[in-house]
Amino acid sequence: KLMFHRRQRNYKPSQSPYKALYSSLQSISGSHVYLDVVNTENQQQFTLDVHGMEDGMIRLRMNELTPLKPRYETITMRLANNPTIHALISCQPFRFDVFDDSEPVFSINSRHLLNIEHLREKQAPKPSKVLCGEGKEEKIEEKETSEDQPGMWEETFKTHTDSKPRGPESIGLDTSFVNFKHVYGIPEHADKLALGSTIGAEPYRLYNLDVFEYDLDSKAALYGSIPFMIGHNAKRTVGLLWLNSAETWIDVDSSDDSKGMLGTVFGYFAGQENVPEVNIHWMSESGVIDVYLMLGPSPKDVMRQYTTLTGTTYFPPKWSIAYHQSRWNYKDEDDVKTVDAAFDEHDIPYDCLWLDIEHTDGKRYFTWDTLKFPNPIKMQDDVAAKGRKMVTIIDPHIKTDANYHIYREAQAKGYFIQNKDGGEFRGWCWPGDSAYLDFTLPQVRSWWASQFALDIYKGSTLNLFTWNDMNEPSVFNGPEITMHKDIKHGGGWEHRHVHNMYGILQQASTVDGQLARSGGNERPFVLSRAFYIGTQKYGAIWTGDNTAEWGHLEYSVPMLLTIGLCGISHCGADGGFFKNPDPELLTRWYQAAAYQPFFRAHAHIDTTRREPWLYDEQYKNVIRGAIRERYELMPYWYTLFYQSHINGEPTMRPLWYEFPSDPELFAKDDSFMVGSALLVKPVVERSTWATQVYLPGQYYLSGWYDVKTNQYFPSPNTISMATPLAKIAVLQKGGTIIPRQLRVRRCSALMTQDPYTLYVALDPQGKAEGEMYLDDGHTFNY
């Protein structure tokens, strides 16, 4: 375990030494106050800014008053006032409590875990002379100061040594969700939807890593990091954003104790036997305390507040929310032609064909293997003639070859990350010896974007889009298969400060390149494996290198629900990257994925081919049926993505999001909502021919209809639904209208002028409403 995490987790004072100095209080405006805070143990001074923001949000920011060096931080936001929300600052010990309508919602530092390691100079040990026997002198060194602890100035991980030139700079803080039992968020982990307690176990970790065949039921770090958490109960929903791009560990502790500190201080819940509380301990390696609190009160309000800060989802081109076909690797142009034709031959629609790393000239991105792909423009044009697109992979590691134009030009411009001694950082990835572009620099991002111009990216067309993989970043011979923390970025920052942002910076630069090549007319599509706060503004993500096992199918649901609650609507899970799924598992995975936002088949190079027509007729027909269901629902999905683009709501949602007052749903993650109208419960276990489905809602308001049989079920209700191989549980909520297109063609573009069918599901009062959004499907003229 990393030492900063140990120091923060072991920090348990009986009373917080941090004291707010009332005499320093300044009211900048009615919604912005400033005061000093001092650590009474070491007399270090800090600044505290509290901003009342727009739309029921509060920002609390804390930094050293006079830091030895700048600490890594981000920008401020607009301010506003909200008369129902107020905060109480207690001075000694410092504590911050937030109320909504006089009811306590958040408490900060009530468990005394605020701990900011101030920047300092390393003190050289001073030799002392000690007289020994017979008049001989012996030099010994004085002990380190009491503040020094293991790992502050250097740390070794296996064969890698982190030099830590800035010394200790970690931060820790406890935040309590008052009167909540369930919290959600902080992806990415292969875990359940409702976050579990970590007391006596491993904390959740946020540190973007290349992890293959990852374990389930795990709090270990994966490819993305979003330090956003949502609390929900039957009365309200709230959100908390811990704005930090460094490695972060998070402890979750739930308790029911009305005699605890919160119950005693507030007195609000006096007389109640059990007052739930979820206490969160945030621990980051560097940065400043920067916390955003969102007061809801509904799930929709929290998503609006969060995406006001971080951005709503990009509006994807219509083809990108249809079905994608990929594997590592379609080997040459004949393979592409054969696969494309087979979809038509077997009457299976698809919209995009993908090429992995083997299409390049020796893993040199922006190039083609001229033996396997001698005519890439004609290949793309032939696919595009049928209304389809293609995607090529372009990773951030650059082969160190002076004859490779990307490397040669970037090296000449000084665009690569430097090692700690100032030379060009080198690491191993797919091409072998590789250099890594410094996407923290604006000039590097602009240059990267320029490489997508059609006259520079030779063999590309406007119908070719991009996949940014391995951008955690992945370094095969680095610590934990990623970059050393003490290597240098432009601006003087070490990699430790910006690690979790590296992937989003590459993806944003790629998006800029696609925008520029079309003159800003065509909507981009960029898939990224790494993600961070705000990734939704730029493109889609997927859950990485999963395994073709039933458990990974099951866990794809809570993983995607969690990612959606953190703003990223366009997300999906491949049908088992590693290993070979049996036909039943693959079929069930297609059925589940057809109702998830990003719908792609992908597989490892060592797996057997698994295109749908390679299976027995019964499986091929069911897979074709699942894909066709997705195409029939394209008008509904497209409307959901437009709404997400406007208001930030996830397209794939937990049941409690739509039925927030039903406690039966708060920990439920085996089923989900697509928008507000469809309830889906995939089959995630072998030989499941009947499925128990809980149908929420009030009896006189909703009810549900089986989308295959139109059979009506009142609610609330638990039903047993037959789920033979050709069916999973999908139900439409009474009171909704869903648009479909029943004339399915070989791709979505060819369905543009086809008729729409409205499925009107009446509620018990005989009412229904819905919405449909239409445009040209690919430009910004909407």
PDB file of C-alpha atoms in Angstrom, residues 153-339:
ATOM      1  CA  TRP A 153      10.597  11.645   0.567  1.00  0.00           C
ATOM      2  CA  GLU A 154      11.101   8.442  -1.394  1.00  0.00           C
ATOM      3  CA  GLU A 155       9.219   5.215  -1.983  1.00  0.00           C
ATOM      4  CA  THR A 156      10.012   1.937  -3.727  1.00  0.00           C
ATOM      5  CA  PHE A 157       7.502  -0.218  -5.583  1.00  0.00           C
ATOM      6  CA  LYS A 158       9.081  -3.510  -6.670  1.00  0.00           C
ATOM      7  CA  THR A 159      12.007  -2.362  -8.870  1.00  0.00           C
ATOM      8  CA  HIS A 160      10.732   1.214  -9.264  1.00  0.00           C
ATOM      9  CA  THR A 161      11.734   4.090  -7.006  1.00  0.00           C
ATOM     10  CA  ASP A 162       9.597   7.214  -6.720  1.00  0.00           C
ATOM     11  CA  SER A 163      11.912  10.102  -5.862  1.00  0.00           C
ATOM     12  CA  LYS A 164       9.158  12.456  -4.577  1.00  0.00           C
ATOM     13  CA  PRO A 165      11.120  15.688  -5.175  1.00  0.00           C
ATOM     14  CA  ARG A 166       8.355  17.836  -3.651  1.00  0.00           C
ATOM     15  CA  GLY A 167       8.102  15.708  -0.540  1.00  0.00           C
ATOM     16  CA  PRO A 168       4.812  14.919   1.190  1.00  0.00           C
ATOM     17  CA  GLU A 169       1.725  16.773  -0.074  1.00  0.00           C
ATOM     18  CA  SER A 170      -1.230  14.435   0.457  1.00  0.00           C
ATOM     19  CA  ILE A 171      -4.637  15.571   1.636  1.00  0.00           C
ATOM     20  CA  GLY A 172      -7.409  13.839   3.551  1.00  0.00           C
ATOM     21  CA  LEU A 173     -10.933  14.785   4.592  1.00  0.00           C
ATOM     22  CA  ASP A 174     -14.037  13.118   5.967  1.00  0.00           C
ATOM     23  CA  THR A 175     -17.459  13.973   4.551  1.00  0.00           C
ATOM     24  CA  SER A 176     -20.667  12.573   6.033  1.00  0.00           C
ATOM     25  CA  PHE A 177     -23.968  11.982   4.223  1.00  0.00           C
ATOM     26  CA  VAL A 178     -26.466  12.589   7.037  1.00  0.00           C
ATOM     27  CA  ASN A 179     -29.606  10.417   7.188  1.00  0.00           C
ATOM     28  CA  PHE A 180     -28.510   8.301   4.202  1.00  0.00           C
ATOM     29  CA  LYS A 181     -27.951   4.546   4.045  1.00  0.00           C
ATOM     30  CA  HIS A 182     -26.952   4.261   0.385  1.00  0.00           C
ATOM     31  CA  VAL A 183     -24.281   6.008  -1.654  1.00  0.00           C
ATOM     32  CA  TYR A 184     -23.244   5.402  -5.264  1.00  0.00           C
ATOM     33  CA  GLY A 185     -20.588   6.467  -7.751  1.00  0.00           C
ATOM     34  CA  ILE A 186     -16.757   6.764  -7.776  1.00  0.00           C
ATOM     35  CA  PRO A 187     -16.204   4.587 -10.880  1.00  0.00           C
ATOM     36  CA  GLU A 188     -14.471   2.610 -12.143  1.00  0.00           C
ATOM     37  CA  HIS A 189     -14.684  -0.587 -10.090  1.00  0.00           C
ATOM     38  CA  ALA A 190     -16.000  -4.074 -10.843  1.00  0.00           C
ATOM     39  CA  ASP A 191     -18.410  -3.785  -7.940  1.00  0.00           C
ATOM     40  CA  LYS A 192     -22.082  -3.458  -7.066  1.00  0.00           C
ATOM     41  CA  LEU A 193     -24.119  -0.295  -7.597  1.00  0.00           C
ATOM     42  CA  ALA A 194     -24.557   0.655  -3.907  1.00  0.00           C
ATOM     43  CA  LEU A 195     -21.100   1.183  -2.443  1.00  0.00           C
ATOM     44  CA  GLY A 196     -20.118  -1.276   0.274  1.00  0.00           C
ATOM     45  CA  SER A 197     -18.341  -0.623   3.553  1.00  0.00           C
ATOM     46  CA  THR A 198     -14.536  -0.712   3.430  1.00  0.00           C
ATOM     47  CA  ILE A 199     -13.953  -0.766   7.176  1.00  0.00           C
ATOM     48  CA  GLY A 200     -11.561  -3.599   7.908  1.00  0.00           C
ATOM     49  CA  ALA A 201     -11.023  -4.098   4.174  1.00  0.00           C
ATOM     50  CA  GLU A 202      -9.475  -2.437   1.133  1.00  0.00           C
ATOM     51  CA  PRO A 203     -10.619   1.122   0.344  1.00  0.00           C
ATOM     52  CA  TYR A 204     -11.893   2.040  -3.099  1.00  0.00           C
ATOM     53  CA  ARG A 205      -9.033   3.247  -5.266  1.00  0.00           C
ATOM     54  CA  LEU A 206      -9.141   5.774  -8.119  1.00  0.00           C
ATOM     55  CA  TYR A 207      -6.010   5.509 -10.265  1.00  0.00           C
ATOM     56  CA  ASN A 208      -6.341   4.869 -13.993  1.00  0.00           C
ATOM     57  CA  LEU A 209      -4.658   1.540 -14.763  1.00  0.00           C
ATOM     58  CA  ASP A 210      -4.411  -0.989 -17.594  1.00  0.00           C
ATOM     59  CA  VAL A 211      -5.973  -4.055 -15.954  1.00  0.00           C
ATOM     60  CA  PHE A 212      -6.770  -7.203 -17.922  1.00  0.00           C
ATOM     61  CA  GLU A 213      -9.099  -9.995 -16.810  1.00  0.00           C
ATOM     62  CA  TYR A 214     -10.015  -7.920 -13.790  1.00  0.00           C
ATOM     63  CA  ASP A 215     -11.548  -9.471 -10.688  1.00  0.00           C
ATOM     64  CA  LEU A 216     -15.182  -8.977  -9.696  1.00  0.00           C
ATOM     65  CA  ASP A 217     -16.440  -7.796  -6.289  1.00  0.00           C
ATOM     66  CA  SER A 218     -13.360  -5.617  -6.179  1.00  0.00           C
ATOM     67  CA  LYS A 219     -12.582  -2.093  -5.056  1.00  0.00           C
ATOM     68  CA  ALA A 220      -9.334  -2.096  -7.022  1.00  0.00           C
ATOM     69  CA  ALA A 221      -8.635   0.629  -9.552  1.00  0.00           C
ATOM     70  CA  LEU A 222      -9.547   0.154 -13.208  1.00  0.00           C
ATOM     71  CA  TYR A 223      -9.337   2.322 -16.333  1.00  0.00           C
ATOM     72  CA  GLY A 224     -11.266   5.411 -15.218  1.00  0.00           C
ATOM     73  CA  SER A 225     -11.569   7.669 -12.190  1.00  0.00           C
ATOM     74  CA  ILE A 226     -14.473   9.944 -11.298  1.00  0.00           C
ATOM     75  CA  PRO A 227     -14.450  11.067  -7.627  1.00  0.00           C
ATOM     76  CA  PHE A 228     -18.174  11.845  -7.595  1.00  0.00           C
ATOM     77  CA  MET A 229     -20.567  10.317  -5.091  1.00  0.00           C
ATOM     78  CA  ILE A 230     -24.363  10.373  -4.838  1.00  0.00           C
ATOM     79  CA  GLY A 231     -26.401   9.825  -1.684  1.00  0.00           C
ATOM     80  CA  HIS A 232     -30.040   8.793  -1.987  1.00  0.00           C
ATOM     81  CA  ASN A 233     -32.922   8.166   0.415  1.00  0.00           C
ATOM     82  CA  ALA A 234     -36.686   8.226   0.066  1.00  0.00           C
ATOM     83  CA  LYS A 235     -36.794  11.983   0.641  1.00  0.00           C
ATOM     84  CA  ARG A 236     -33.850  13.420  -1.270  1.00  0.00           C
ATOM     85  CA  THR A 237     -30.820  12.878  -3.484  1.00  0.00           C
ATOM     86  CA  VAL A 238     -27.527  14.737  -3.034  1.00  0.00           C
ATOM     87  CA  GLY A 239     -24.119  14.724  -4.714  1.00  0.00           C
ATOM     88  CA  LEU A 240     -20.495  15.368  -3.749  1.00  0.00           C
ATOM     89  CA  LEU A 241     -17.579  15.958  -6.122  1.00  0.00           C
ATOM     90  CA  TRP A 242     -14.010  15.628  -4.818  1.00  0.00           C
ATOM     91  CA  LEU A 243     -12.131  17.559  -7.490  1.00  0.00           C
ATOM     92  CA  ASN A 244      -8.702  15.947  -7.706  1.00  0.00           C
ATOM     93  CA  SER A 245      -6.720  14.294 -10.508  1.00  0.00           C
ATOM     94  CA  ALA A 246      -4.110  12.536  -8.355  1.00  0.00           C
ATOM     95  CA  GLU A 247      -4.300   9.003  -7.004  1.00  0.00           C
ATOM     96  CA  THR A 248      -7.186   8.822  -4.539  1.00  0.00           C
ATOM     97  CA  TRP A 249      -8.324   6.238  -1.985  1.00  0.00           C
ATOM     98  CA  ILE A 250     -11.805   6.304  -0.457  1.00  0.00           C
ATOM     99  CA  ASP A 251     -13.081   4.652   2.698  1.00  0.00           C
ATOM    100  CA  VAL A 252     -16.830   4.120   3.069  1.00  0.00           C
ATOM    101  CA  ASP A 253     -18.358   3.606   6.527  1.00  0.00           C
ATOM    102  CA  SER A 254     -22.084   3.239   7.197  1.00  0.00           C
ATOM    103  CA  SER A 255     -23.582   3.463  10.682  1.00  0.00           C
ATOM    104  CA  ASP A 256     -26.952   3.738  12.449  1.00  0.00           C
ATOM    105  CA  ASP A 257     -26.256   5.654  15.634  1.00  0.00           C
ATOM    106  CA  SER A 258     -28.553   8.422  16.791  1.00  0.00           C
ATOM    107  CA  LYS A 259     -26.205   9.035  19.741  1.00  0.00           C
ATOM    108  CA  GLY A 260     -23.245   9.701  17.484  1.00  0.00           C
ATOM    109  CA  MET A 261     -21.684  13.096  16.971  1.00  0.00           C
ATOM    110  CA  LEU A 262     -24.101  14.204  14.269  1.00  0.00           C
ATOM    111  CA  GLY A 263     -27.228  13.261  16.198  1.00  0.00           C
ATOM    112  CA  THR A 264     -25.947  14.973  19.337  1.00  0.00           C
ATOM    113  CA  VAL A 265     -24.840  18.203  17.702  1.00  0.00           C
ATOM    114  CA  PHE A 266     -27.767  18.703  15.401  1.00  0.00           C
ATOM    115  CA  GLY A 267     -30.497  17.618  17.765  1.00  0.00           C
ATOM    116  CA  TYR A 268     -32.578  17.413  14.626  1.00  0.00           C
ATOM    117  CA  PHE A 269     -33.300  13.702  14.919  1.00  0.00           C
ATOM    118  CA  ALA A 270     -33.869  13.683  18.670  1.00  0.00           C
ATOM    119  CA  GLY A 271     -36.104  10.810  19.738  1.00  0.00           C
ATOM    120  CA  GLN A 272     -35.388   8.706  16.670  1.00  0.00           C
ATOM    121  CA  GLU A 273     -33.791   5.368  17.430  1.00  0.00           C
ATOM    122  CA  ASN A 274     -31.765   4.989  14.260  1.00  0.00           C
ATOM    123  CA  VAL A 275     -30.317   7.794  12.193  1.00  0.00           C
ATOM    124  CA  PRO A 276     -28.316   6.362   9.271  1.00  0.00           C
ATOM    125  CA  GLU A 277     -25.147   8.048   8.193  1.00  0.00           C
ATOM    126  CA  VAL A 278     -22.553   7.232   5.534  1.00  0.00           C
ATOM    127  CA  ASN A 279     -19.101   8.557   6.341  1.00  0.00           C
ATOM    128  CA  ILE A 280     -16.590   8.953   3.533  1.00  0.00           C
ATOM    129  CA  HIS A 281     -12.854   9.409   4.007  1.00  0.00           C
ATOM    130  CA  TRP A 282     -11.192  10.918   0.929  1.00  0.00           C
ATOM    131  CA  MET A 283      -7.391  10.544   0.630  1.00  0.00           C
ATOM    132  CA  SER A 284      -5.468  11.988  -2.341  1.00  0.00           C
ATOM    133  CA  GLU A 285      -1.732  12.063  -2.955  1.00  0.00           C
ATOM    134  CA  SER A 286      -1.595  15.751  -3.855  1.00  0.00           C
ATOM    135  CA  GLY A 287      -3.677  18.802  -4.683  1.00  0.00           C
ATOM    136  CA  VAL A 288      -5.923  21.012  -2.607  1.00  0.00           C
ATOM    137  CA  ILE A 289      -9.168  20.389  -0.773  1.00  0.00           C
ATOM    138  CA  ASP A 290     -11.817  21.203  -3.388  1.00  0.00           C
ATOM    139  CA  VAL A 291     -15.307  19.865  -2.705  1.00  0.00           C
ATOM    140  CA  TYR A 292     -18.564  20.569  -4.508  1.00  0.00           C
ATOM    141  CA  LEU A 293     -21.805  19.775  -2.691  1.00  0.00           C
ATOM    142  CA  MET A 294     -25.042  19.345  -4.675  1.00  0.00           C
ATOM    143  CA  LEU A 295     -28.274  19.547  -2.712  1.00  0.00           C
ATOM    144  CA  GLY A 296     -30.666  18.041  -5.254  1.00  0.00           C
ATOM    145  CA  PRO A 297     -33.261  17.349  -4.009  1.00  0.00           C
ATOM    146  CA  SER A 298     -34.256  14.875  -6.782  1.00  0.00           C
ATOM    147  CA  PRO A 299     -32.030  12.553  -8.822  1.00  0.00           C
ATOM    148  CA  LYS A 300     -32.715  14.684 -11.898  1.00  0.00           C
ATOM    149  CA  ASP A 301     -31.694  17.813  -9.978  1.00  0.00           C
ATOM    150  CA  VAL A 302     -28.375  16.278  -8.907  1.00  0.00           C
ATOM    151  CA  MET A 303     -27.569  15.211 -12.476  1.00  0.00           C
ATOM    152  CA  ARG A 304     -28.398  18.705 -13.718  1.00  0.00           C
ATOM    153  CA  GLN A 305     -26.218  20.280 -11.018  1.00  0.00           C
ATOM    154  CA  TYR A 306     -23.321  17.890 -11.622  1.00  0.00           C
ATOM    155  CA  THR A 307     -23.365  18.287 -15.400  1.00  0.00           C
ATOM    156  CA  THR A 308     -23.687  22.072 -15.051  1.00  0.00           C
ATOM    157  CA  LEU A 309     -20.244  21.850 -13.455  1.00  0.00           C
ATOM    158  CA  THR A 310     -18.673  19.164 -15.597  1.00  0.00           C
ATOM    159  CA  GLY A 311     -20.595  19.320 -18.883  1.00  0.00           C
ATOM    160  CA  THR A 312     -23.448  17.318 -20.353  1.00  0.00           C
ATOM    161  CA  THR A 313     -22.832  14.421 -22.712  1.00  0.00           C
ATOM    162  CA  TYR A 314     -21.700  15.168 -26.242  1.00  0.00           C
ATOM    163  CA  PHE A 315     -24.455  14.604 -28.799  1.00  0.00           C
ATOM    164  CA  PRO A 316     -23.302  11.471 -30.622  1.00  0.00           C
ATOM    165  CA  PRO A 317     -23.949  10.982 -34.330  1.00  0.00           C
ATOM    166  CA  LYS A 318     -26.843   8.619 -34.780  1.00  0.00           C
ATOM    167  CA  TRP A 319     -24.801   5.791 -36.319  1.00  0.00           C
ATOM    168  CA  SER A 320     -22.598   5.623 -33.204  1.00  0.00           C
ATOM    169  CA  ILE A 321     -25.489   4.513 -30.959  1.00  0.00           C
ATOM    170  CA  ALA A 322     -26.278   1.609 -33.317  1.00  0.00           C
ATOM    171  CA  TYR A 323     -24.384  -1.720 -33.438  1.00  0.00           C
ATOM    172  CA  HIS A 324     -20.570  -1.857 -33.888  1.00  0.00           C
ATOM    173  CA  GLN A 325     -18.544  -4.890 -35.024  1.00  0.00           C
ATOM    174  CA  SER A 326     -14.946  -5.262 -33.850  1.00  0.00           C
ATOM    175  CA  ARG A 327     -12.227  -7.679 -32.916  1.00  0.00           C
ATOM    176  CA  TRP A 328      -8.476  -7.641 -32.493  1.00  0.00           C
ATOM    177  CA  ASN A 329      -8.006  -7.836 -35.466  1.00  0.00           C
ATOM    178  CA  TYR A 330      -9.751  -7.865 -38.819  1.00  0.00           C
ATOM    179  CA  LYS A 331      -6.621  -8.842 -40.667  1.00  0.00           C
ATOM    180  CA  ASP A 332      -6.809  -7.248 -44.114  1.00  0.00           C
ATOM    181  CA  GLU A 333      -9.030  -5.607 -46.707  1.00  0.00           C
ATOM    182  CA  ASP A 334     -10.432  -8.927 -47.876  1.00  0.00           C
ATOM    183  CA  ASP A 335     -11.409  -9.762 -44.292  1.00  0.00           C
ATOM    184  CA  VAL A 336     -13.177  -6.408 -43.975  1.00  0.00           C
ATOM    185  CA  LYS A 337     -14.990  -6.975 -47.264  1.00  0.00           C
ATOM    186  CA  THR A 338     -16.032 -10.514 -46.279  1.00  0.00           C
ATOM    187  CA  VAL A 339     -17.338  -9.520 -42.841  1.00  0.00           C
TER     188      VAL A 339
END
